[in-house]
Short mmCIF file of C-alpha atoms in Angstrom, two decimals:
data_model
loop_
_atom_site.label_atom_id
_atom_site.label_comp_id
_atom_site.label_asym_id
_atom_site.label_seq_id
_atom_site.Cartn_x
_atom_site.Cartn_y
_atom_site.Cartn_z
CA MET I 1 -1.17 -16.30 -19.93
CA TYR I 2 -3.26 -15.90 -17.66
CA THR I 3 -6.89 -15.55 -17.07
CA GLN I 4 -8.37 -16.92 -13.89
CA ALA I 5 -11.96 -17.42 -12.97
CA LEU I 6 -12.19 -15.14 -9.96
CA ASP I 7 -15.91 -15.00 -10.13
CA THR I 8 -16.62 -15.08 -6.45
CA HIS I 9 -15.49 -11.47 -6.22
CA GLY I 10 -17.92 -9.51 -8.34
CA LYS I 11 -21.02 -7.55 -7.54
CA GLU I 12 -24.31 -9.32 -7.95
CA ALA I 13 -25.96 -8.70 -11.29
CA PRO I 14 -28.88 -6.28 -10.91
CA PRO I 15 -32.37 -7.66 -11.57
CA ALA I 16 -33.45 -7.69 -15.21
CA ALA I 17 -34.77 -4.34 -16.39
CA LEU I 18 -38.36 -3.98 -17.45
CA GLY I 19 -40.20 -2.19 -20.25
CA GLU I 20 -38.15 -0.73 -23.08
CA ALA I 21 -34.87 -1.78 -21.51
CA GLY I 22 -36.40 -5.24 -21.12
CA SER I 23 -36.99 -5.55 -24.84
CA LEU I 24 -33.46 -4.30 -25.52
CA ALA I 25 -32.23 -6.99 -23.16
CA GLY I 26 -34.31 -9.55 -25.03
CA ARG I 27 -32.84 -8.51 -28.38
CA PHE I 28 -29.37 -8.54 -26.90
CA GLN I 29 -29.79 -12.07 -25.56
CA ALA I 30 -31.21 -13.18 -28.93
CA ARG I 31 -28.08 -11.89 -30.68
CA VAL I 32 -25.86 -13.68 -28.17
CA ASP I 33 -27.90 -16.87 -28.60
CA ALA I 34 -27.43 -16.60 -32.38
CA ASP I 35 -23.64 -16.45 -31.83
CA GLU I 36 -23.45 -12.88 -33.08
CA LYS I 37 -20.58 -10.83 -31.69
CA ILE I 38 -21.36 -7.80 -29.54
CA GLU I 39 -19.28 -4.76 -30.48
CA PRO I 40 -18.34 -1.71 -28.35
CA LYS I 41 -21.03 0.64 -29.68
CA ASP I 42 -23.85 -1.93 -29.48
CA TRP I 43 -26.39 -1.75 -26.67
CA MET I 44 -25.52 -4.15 -23.85
CA PRO I 45 -26.87 -4.74 -20.33
CA GLU I 46 -24.94 -2.81 -17.71
CA ALA I 47 -24.19 -6.02 -15.82
CA TYR I 48 -22.68 -7.55 -19.00
CA ARG I 49 -20.47 -4.48 -19.38
CA GLN I 50 -19.36 -4.59 -15.73
CA THR I 51 -18.70 -8.33 -15.79
CA LEU I 52 -16.51 -7.93 -18.86
CA ILE I 53 -14.63 -4.94 -17.48
CA ARG I 54 -13.90 -6.96 -14.35
CA GLN I 55 -12.87 -10.11 -16.18
CA ILE I 56 -10.82 -8.48 -18.96
CA SER I 57 -9.02 -6.14 -16.57
CA GLN I 58 -8.21 -8.96 -14.15
CA HIS I 59 -6.86 -10.84 -17.10
CA ALA I 60 -4.79 -7.82 -18.22
CA HIS I 61 -3.42 -7.27 -14.72
CA SER I 62 -2.45 -10.95 -14.57
CA GLU I 63 -0.38 -10.59 -17.73
CA ILE I 64 1.40 -7.55 -16.34
CA VAL I 65 2.06 -8.98 -12.86
CA GLY I 66 2.90 -12.29 -14.55
CA MET I 67 6.03 -10.70 -16.00
CA LEU I 68 7.53 -10.41 -12.51
CA PRO I 69 8.13 -14.02 -11.40
CA GLU I 70 9.73 -14.95 -14.71
CA GLY I 71 11.52 -11.64 -15.14
CA ASN I 72 13.28 -12.62 -11.92
CA TRP I 73 15.29 -15.20 -13.92
CA ILE I 74 16.23 -13.21 -17.02
CA THR I 75 19.61 -12.16 -15.65
CA ARG I 76 20.35 -15.68 -14.41
CA ALA I 77 19.12 -17.82 -17.31
CA PRO I 78 21.55 -20.73 -17.80
CA SER I 79 22.42 -19.94 -21.44
CA LEU I 80 22.14 -17.17 -23.99
CA LYS I 81 19.47 -19.16 -25.83
CA ARG I 82 17.34 -19.59 -22.70
CA LYS I 83 17.79 -15.94 -21.91
CA ALA I 84 16.64 -14.82 -25.37
CA VAL I 85 13.63 -17.14 -25.14
CA LEU I 86 12.70 -15.91 -21.68
CA ILE I 87 12.95 -12.27 -22.72
CA ALA I 88 10.70 -12.99 -25.71
CA LYS I 89 8.18 -14.73 -23.48
CA VAL I 90 8.10 -11.97 -20.89
CA GLN I 91 7.77 -9.43 -23.70
CA ASP I 92 4.79 -11.39 -25.03
CA GLU I 93 3.13 -11.21 -21.61
CA GLY I 94 3.53 -7.45 -21.66
CA GLY I 95 2.00 -7.38 -25.15
CA HIS I 96 -0.91 -9.54 -23.98
CA GLY I 97 -1.54 -7.07 -21.17
CA MET I 98 -1.67 -4.28 -23.77
CA TYR I 99 -4.16 -6.13 -26.02
CA LEU I 100 -6.38 -6.76 -23.03
CA TYR I 101 -6.26 -3.26 -21.55
CA SER I 102 -7.28 -1.96 -25.00
CA ALA I 103 -10.17 -4.42 -25.11
CA ALA I 104 -11.31 -3.35 -21.62
CA GLU I 105 -11.13 0.31 -22.61
CA THR I 106 -13.67 -0.27 -25.40
CA LEU I 107 -16.19 -0.81 -22.57
CA GLY I 108 -15.80 2.75 -21.35
CA ILE I 109 -13.15 2.56 -18.64
CA SER I 110 -9.85 4.45 -19.05
CA ARG I 111 -6.36 2.95 -18.92
CA GLU I 112 -5.59 5.30 -16.07
CA GLU I 113 -8.48 3.93 -14.00
CA LEU I 114 -7.48 0.36 -14.76
CA ILE I 115 -3.88 0.91 -13.68
CA ALA I 116 -5.04 2.76 -10.57
CA GLN I 117 -7.23 -0.21 -9.62
CA LEU I 118 -4.26 -2.56 -9.92
CA LEU I 119 -1.87 -0.35 -7.98
CA SER I 120 -4.31 0.38 -5.17
CA GLY I 121 -4.93 -3.32 -4.70
CA ALA I 122 -8.63 -2.91 -5.55
CA ALA I 123 -8.34 -5.14 -8.64
CA LYS I 124 -7.55 -8.83 -8.54
CA TYR I 125 -5.08 -10.74 -10.67
CA SER I 126 -4.38 -14.43 -10.97
CA SER I 127 -3.43 -16.01 -7.64
CA ILE I 128 -0.60 -17.94 -9.29
CA PHE I 129 1.72 -14.93 -9.51
CA ASN I 130 1.89 -14.56 -5.78
CA TYR I 131 4.17 -17.57 -5.56
CA PRO I 132 7.95 -17.13 -5.74
CA THR I 133 10.28 -18.47 -8.46
CA LEU I 134 13.01 -20.04 -6.36
CA THR I 135 15.00 -21.98 -8.97
CA TRP I 136 15.50 -22.09 -12.73
CA ALA I 137 13.21 -25.13 -12.85
CA ASP I 138 10.37 -22.84 -11.79
CA VAL I 139 10.65 -21.09 -15.16
CA GLY I 140 10.11 -24.48 -16.79
CA ALA I 141 7.22 -25.36 -14.49
CA ILE I 142 5.53 -22.02 -15.11
CA GLY I 143 5.69 -22.40 -18.89
CA TRP I 144 4.49 -25.97 -18.78
CA LEU I 145 1.83 -25.79 -16.04
CA VAL I 146 0.81 -22.17 -15.64
CA ASP I 147 0.75 -21.38 -19.34
CA GLY I 148 -0.82 -24.78 -19.94
CA ALA I 149 -3.64 -23.98 -17.53
CA ALA I 150 -3.98 -20.52 -19.03
CA ILE I 151 -4.30 -21.92 -22.56
CA MET I 152 -7.01 -24.28 -21.36
CA ASN I 153 -8.89 -21.31 -19.90
CA GLN I 154 -8.29 -19.01 -22.82
CA ILE I 155 -9.09 -21.09 -25.87
CA PRO I 156 -12.85 -21.04 -25.18
CA ILE I 157 -12.67 -17.25 -24.69
CA CYS I 158 -11.66 -16.94 -28.37
CA ARG I 159 -15.38 -17.56 -28.99
CA CYS I 160 -16.56 -15.09 -26.35
CA SER I 161 -19.59 -13.01 -27.32
CA TYR I 162 -17.73 -9.72 -26.91
CA GLY I 163 -15.84 -9.02 -30.15
CA PRO I 164 -12.79 -7.08 -28.88
CA TYR I 165 -12.12 -9.63 -26.11
CA ALA I 166 -12.52 -12.57 -28.49
CA ARG I 167 -10.16 -11.00 -31.03
CA ALA I 168 -7.53 -10.18 -28.39
CA MET I 169 -7.76 -13.76 -27.20
CA VAL I 170 -7.20 -15.22 -30.67
CA ARG I 171 -3.98 -13.23 -30.92
CA ILE I 172 -2.91 -14.26 -27.42
CA CYS I 173 -3.61 -17.96 -27.92
CA LYS I 174 -1.52 -17.98 -31.11
CA GLU I 175 1.43 -16.59 -29.20
CA GLU I 176 0.90 -18.70 -26.11
CA SER I 177 1.75 -22.06 -27.57
CA PHE I 178 5.49 -21.41 -27.64
CA HIS I 179 5.34 -20.41 -23.98
CA GLN I 180 4.10 -23.80 -22.93
CA ARG I 181 6.44 -25.73 -25.19
CA GLN I 182 9.56 -23.88 -24.07
CA GLY I 183 8.55 -24.60 -20.46
CA PHE I 184 8.06 -28.29 -21.08
CA GLU I 185 11.39 -28.40 -22.90
CA ILE I 186 13.14 -26.90 -19.87
CA MET I 187 11.52 -29.54 -17.64
CA LEU I 188 12.48 -32.30 -20.07
CA ARG I 189 16.12 -31.26 -20.15
CA LEU I 190 16.23 -31.14 -16.35
CA ALA I 191 14.42 -34.47 -16.06
CA GLN I 192 17.02 -36.04 -18.35
CA GLY I 193 19.89 -34.36 -16.52
CA SER I 194 21.87 -35.09 -13.36
CA ARG I 195 20.36 -36.25 -10.10
CA GLU I 196 20.40 -32.66 -8.82
CA GLN I 197 18.66 -31.42 -11.95
CA ARG I 198 15.96 -34.06 -11.66
CA ALA I 199 15.45 -33.12 -8.03
CA MET I 200 15.12 -29.49 -9.05
CA ALA I 201 12.45 -30.37 -11.63
CA GLN I 202 10.58 -32.46 -9.06
CA ASP I 203 10.75 -29.69 -6.49
CA ALA I 204 9.33 -27.19 -8.98
CA LEU I 205 6.47 -29.56 -9.86
CA ASP I 206 5.78 -30.09 -6.14
CA ARG I 207 5.39 -26.37 -5.59
CA TRP I 208 3.55 -25.40 -8.80
CA TRP I 209 1.10 -28.27 -9.26
CA TRP I 210 -1.58 -27.27 -6.77
CA PRO I 211 -1.41 -23.52 -7.44
CA SER I 212 -1.84 -24.36 -11.16
CA ILE I 213 -4.90 -26.49 -10.37
CA MET I 214 -6.31 -23.54 -8.43
CA MET I 215 -5.89 -21.25 -11.45
CA PHE I 216 -9.24 -22.52 -12.71
CA GLY I 217 -10.95 -20.76 -9.83
CA PRO I 218 -13.45 -21.94 -7.24
CA SER I 219 -15.30 -25.20 -7.74
CA ASP I 220 -18.58 -24.99 -9.65
CA ALA I 221 -20.58 -25.33 -6.45
CA ASP I 222 -19.03 -22.08 -5.14
CA SER I 223 -18.91 -20.17 -8.40
CA LYS I 224 -21.93 -17.93 -8.38
CA HIS I 225 -21.41 -16.09 -11.67
CA THR I 226 -20.89 -19.09 -13.88
CA ALA I 227 -24.52 -19.51 -14.98
CA GLN I 228 -24.95 -15.88 -16.04
CA SER I 229 -21.56 -15.79 -17.78
CA MET I 230 -22.52 -18.92 -19.69
CA ARG I 231 -25.82 -17.37 -20.79
CA TRP I 232 -23.89 -14.37 -22.04
CA LYS I 233 -21.32 -16.62 -23.72
CA ILE I 234 -18.48 -14.95 -21.88
CA LYS I 235 -17.74 -18.35 -20.46
CA ARG I 236 -18.19 -21.62 -22.36
CA PHE I 237 -17.13 -24.22 -19.81
CA SER I 238 -17.34 -24.33 -16.04
CA ASN I 239 -14.25 -24.03 -13.82
CA ASP I 240 -14.37 -27.72 -12.88
CA GLU I 241 -14.76 -28.88 -16.48
CA LEU I 242 -11.67 -26.93 -17.54
CA ARG I 243 -9.73 -28.06 -14.48
CA GLN I 244 -10.51 -31.69 -15.26
CA LYS I 245 -9.39 -31.30 -18.88
CA PHE I 246 -6.13 -29.78 -17.70
CA ILE I 247 -5.51 -32.60 -15.23
CA ASP I 248 -6.28 -35.26 -17.81
CA ILE I 249 -3.76 -33.96 -20.32
CA THR I 250 -1.09 -32.91 -17.83
CA VAL I 251 -0.76 -36.03 -15.67
CA PRO I 252 0.56 -38.17 -18.56
CA GLN I 253 3.04 -35.40 -19.41
CA ALA I 254 4.37 -35.53 -15.84
CA HIS I 255 4.66 -39.31 -16.15
CA PHE I 256 6.60 -38.88 -19.39
CA LEU I 257 9.04 -36.65 -17.52
CA GLY I 258 9.39 -39.37 -14.89
CA LEU I 259 8.20 -36.97 -12.20
CA THR I 260 5.76 -37.65 -9.38
CA LEU I 261 2.69 -35.50 -8.88
CA PRO I 262 2.40 -34.24 -5.29
CA ASP I 263 -0.97 -35.91 -4.69
CA ASN I 264 -1.21 -39.27 -2.89
CA GLU I 265 -4.84 -39.63 -3.83
CA LEU I 266 -4.33 -39.13 -7.56
CA ARG I 267 -5.76 -42.11 -9.47
CA TRP I 268 -7.06 -43.03 -12.90
CA ASP I 269 -10.79 -43.69 -12.90
CA GLU I 270 -11.26 -46.29 -15.59
CA ALA I 271 -15.05 -45.99 -15.67
CA ALA I 272 -15.08 -42.21 -15.94
CA GLN I 273 -11.93 -42.12 -18.12
CA HIS I 274 -10.60 -39.29 -15.99
CA TYR I 275 -7.92 -38.72 -13.40
CA GLU I 276 -9.30 -38.15 -9.92
CA ILE I 277 -7.34 -35.79 -7.71
CA GLY I 278 -7.27 -35.36 -3.94
CA PRO I 279 -8.99 -32.43 -2.21
CA ILE I 280 -7.94 -28.90 -3.17
CA ASP I 281 -6.84 -26.61 -0.34
CA TRP I 282 -9.34 -23.81 -0.90
CA GLU I 283 -8.22 -22.03 2.22
CA GLU I 284 -4.86 -21.44 0.59
CA PHE I 285 -6.57 -20.21 -2.59
CA HIS I 286 -8.72 -17.68 -0.73
CA ALA I 287 -5.81 -16.55 1.45
CA VAL I 288 -3.68 -15.84 -1.63
CA LEU I 289 -6.54 -13.97 -3.32
CA LYS I 290 -7.11 -11.90 -0.21
CA GLY I 291 -3.50 -10.72 -0.37
CA ASN I 292 -1.86 -13.20 1.96
CA GLY I 293 0.11 -15.28 -0.51
CA PRO I 294 3.90 -15.51 -0.28
CA CYS I 295 4.54 -12.60 -2.70
CA ASN I 296 1.39 -10.43 -2.90
CA ARG I 297 3.00 -7.41 -1.28
CA GLU I 298 6.23 -7.74 -3.24
CA ARG I 299 4.36 -7.94 -6.57
CA LEU I 300 2.29 -4.83 -5.97
CA GLU I 301 5.30 -2.94 -4.66
CA ALA I 302 7.22 -3.83 -7.82
CA ARG I 303 4.35 -2.54 -10.01
CA ARG I 304 4.01 0.65 -7.97
CA ALA I 305 7.76 1.30 -8.11
CA ALA I 306 7.75 0.76 -11.89
CA HIS I 307 4.81 3.11 -12.31
CA GLU I 308 6.39 5.83 -10.19
CA ALA I 309 9.80 5.45 -11.81
CA GLY I 310 8.15 5.84 -15.23
CA GLN I 311 6.26 8.98 -14.26
CA TRP I 312 8.88 11.43 -15.56
CA VAL I 313 9.13 9.51 -18.85
CA ARG I 314 5.38 9.79 -19.41
CA GLU I 315 5.44 13.47 -18.54
CA ALA I 316 8.45 14.18 -20.76
CA ALA I 317 6.88 12.36 -23.72
CA ALA I 318 3.63 14.28 -23.30
CA ALA I 319 5.53 17.59 -23.04
CA HIS I 320 7.58 16.74 -26.13
CA ALA I 321 4.44 15.84 -28.09
CA ALA I 322 2.74 19.09 -27.05
CA LYS I 323 5.78 21.12 -28.07
CA ALA I 324 6.11 19.37 -31.43
CA ALA I 325 2.39 19.90 -32.08
CA ALA I 326 2.71 23.59 -31.23
CA ARG I 327 5.71 23.93 -33.57
CA ALA I 328 3.81 22.21 -36.40
CA HIS I 329 0.86 24.48 -35.75
CA GLY I 330 3.19 27.52 -35.88
CA ARG I 331 4.57 26.36 -39.25
CA ASP I 332 1.01 25.97 -40.60
CA GLN I 333 0.20 29.52 -39.57
CA GLY I 334 3.43 30.73 -41.20
CA ASP I 335 2.56 28.95 -44.45
CA ARG I 336 -0.82 30.55 -44.53
CA ALA I 337 0.48 34.08 -43.89
CA MET B 1 -1.58 12.85 -15.44
CA SER B 2 -4.25 11.58 -17.80
CA ASP B 3 -3.72 8.96 -20.48
CA TRP B 4 -1.86 9.62 -23.71
CA PRO B 5 -4.22 9.78 -26.70
CA LEU B 6 -5.58 6.55 -28.13
CA PHE B 7 -4.47 5.45 -31.61
CA GLU B 8 -5.93 2.79 -33.88
CA VAL B 9 -3.37 0.53 -35.54
CA PHE B 10 -3.56 -0.88 -39.07
CA ILE B 11 -1.04 -3.40 -40.38
CA ARG B 12 -0.25 -4.48 -43.94
CA SER B 13 0.78 -8.09 -43.45
CA ARG B 14 2.63 -8.34 -46.76
CA SER B 15 3.02 -6.25 -49.85
CA GLY B 16 0.00 -6.46 -52.11
CA LEU B 17 -2.48 -6.78 -49.24
CA GLU B 18 -4.51 -4.00 -47.64
CA HIS B 19 -3.83 -2.52 -44.22
CA LYS B 20 -6.09 -4.17 -41.69
CA HIS B 21 -7.19 -2.94 -38.28
CA VAL B 22 -5.44 -4.93 -35.55
CA GLY B 23 -6.14 -3.00 -32.36
CA SER B 24 -5.34 0.17 -30.50
CA LEU B 25 -2.77 1.64 -28.14
CA HIS B 26 -1.88 4.82 -26.28
CA ALA B 27 0.99 7.05 -27.37
CA ALA B 28 2.11 10.62 -26.80
CA ASP B 29 2.29 11.26 -30.55
CA ALA B 30 2.06 9.54 -33.91
CA ARG B 31 5.73 8.64 -34.07
CA MET B 32 5.60 6.94 -30.70
CA ALA B 33 2.40 5.21 -31.79
CA ILE B 34 4.25 3.67 -34.74
CA GLU B 35 7.05 2.47 -32.47
CA HIS B 36 4.64 1.04 -29.92
CA ALA B 37 2.63 -0.61 -32.70
CA ARG B 38 5.81 -2.29 -33.89
CA ASP B 39 6.44 -3.69 -30.41
CA VAL B 40 2.86 -4.60 -29.56
CA TYR B 41 1.53 -5.90 -32.88
CA THR B 42 4.49 -7.12 -34.99
CA ARG B 43 6.69 -9.15 -32.65
CA ARG B 44 6.50 -12.07 -35.10
CA GLN B 45 6.94 -10.23 -38.39
CA GLU B 46 3.21 -9.77 -38.79
CA GLY B 47 3.67 -6.71 -40.98
CA VAL B 48 5.62 -4.77 -43.59
CA SER B 49 3.82 -1.48 -43.02
CA ILE B 50 1.97 0.24 -40.19
CA TRP B 51 -0.68 2.96 -40.22
CA VAL B 52 -1.77 4.69 -37.04
CA MET B 53 -4.48 7.28 -36.57
CA ARG B 54 -6.04 8.95 -33.60
CA SER B 55 -9.14 7.04 -32.52
CA ALA B 56 -10.86 10.38 -31.92
CA ASP B 57 -10.62 11.10 -35.67
CA ILE B 58 -12.64 8.05 -36.67
CA VAL B 59 -16.26 8.68 -37.60
CA ALA B 60 -18.34 5.53 -37.34
CA SER B 61 -21.85 4.64 -38.41
CA ASP B 62 -24.34 4.11 -35.61
CA PRO B 63 -25.17 0.42 -35.03
CA GLU B 64 -28.68 1.45 -33.93
CA GLU B 65 -29.23 2.87 -37.41
CA ALA B 66 -27.66 0.01 -39.31
CA ASP B 67 -31.03 -1.25 -40.58
CA ALA B 68 -31.96 2.07 -42.17
CA LEU B 69 -28.43 2.74 -43.39
CA PHE B 70 -28.04 -0.51 -45.27
CA GLU B 71 -31.68 -0.95 -46.27
CA PRO B 72 -31.27 0.41 -49.85
CA ALA B 73 -29.11 -2.57 -50.89
CA ARG B 74 -31.43 -5.15 -49.41
CA ASP B 75 -33.89 -5.54 -52.31
CA LYS B 76 -31.30 -5.41 -55.08
CA VAL B 77 -30.42 -9.06 -55.50
CA TYR B 78 -30.08 -8.38 -59.25
CA ARG B 79 -26.65 -6.98 -58.45
CA HIS B 80 -25.42 -10.54 -58.00
CA PRO B 81 -24.60 -12.78 -60.99
CA THR B 82 -26.59 -15.70 -59.59
CA PHE B 83 -29.81 -13.67 -60.04
CA TYR B 84 -29.78 -14.46 -63.78
CA ALA B 85 -30.98 -17.83 -65.03
CA ILE B 86 -28.77 -19.02 -67.88
CA PRO B 87 -29.37 -22.42 -69.54
CA ASP B 88 -26.73 -25.04 -68.71
CA GLU B 89 -25.83 -25.46 -72.38
CA VAL B 90 -24.51 -21.92 -72.57
CA LYS B 91 -20.83 -21.96 -71.68
CA ASN B 92 -18.33 -19.34 -70.59
CA LEU B 93 -20.82 -16.89 -69.18
#
């Protein structure tokens, strides 16, 4: 999981620099145009650096917060197999957060600053994780829909112009595929189960469908950073293009499950060869991003509590390392004497 | 408290292959770095051996000077076998 185009929330890019910096910018853009990767020590425009820090860190935070809704079901998974799978998936999300924080740090921001931004509420993360997981079927719906949407977003980022981000994303995408399949399998088993189980699957789809659609971010008309991000090859497709792709592949999957999508206006457009959906409730999207979703406060409180509870562990490990280093240093001195 | 030191992680994917850089992580010391590397980079048996080293100990060439640094090799195409024209009739060469 779980990048989200949150590109209505950044600072405006500063105007292009002139003179020497201008020619550097020209060379930089030429390298990007030639599909060369930009590496941490290469010259890059400040706005490129800031855009990447914002995007990669939002993505990292999303992985970390994303562990919470699913972690909620680890102790109540319906079988040992499902429990083992869910633990592995949640562990992967933690790992993805680590890859991404490392990639962000290559741009000159520290891990400490990144975590502080998340805990203070200054940084954004994907709106999807501010919804609650009320039943076991939600774990299925998240894997199928939320990871499905994330994969759609993330595959193009494997070709992002910034090397460390692209490489992290290749690793993440490889691991992501099982997440989606295990989710669909959960939905399939429920859809083939008792009347209550089918109702549970339908209820989960009803609640997760629209938030998943919103994961692709604001519509192209309202997405002011898209053009620049495309020029820099941070982004390869617009929010609406990716959203449409997701809808087109997911609707038939829902039909296969025998479930109904919660959209009366959904229809197949024969001429366009696409599914048309009804209007998206952007007010809900912006409310959730602003902190007013069902679980925003709970999620941040959980992260803060985890950070504070881990404080003594971090301090003890650092003290132990310092002591061991001092002892080793003492031995060295002894050897030399 | 500030961050633990940064380590670079290198994994040998199977015996006979070289260790390859896979990424970085923070750890209080080298032993913890190995344990974290196991959890972060080998959850699917990606490796049989791990190296870690402090990122601060890496000395890297300057990308700005790459042209000058690698220039000496640029005009030495005769280091490649395809530089030499050998008649087609000559075999095993």
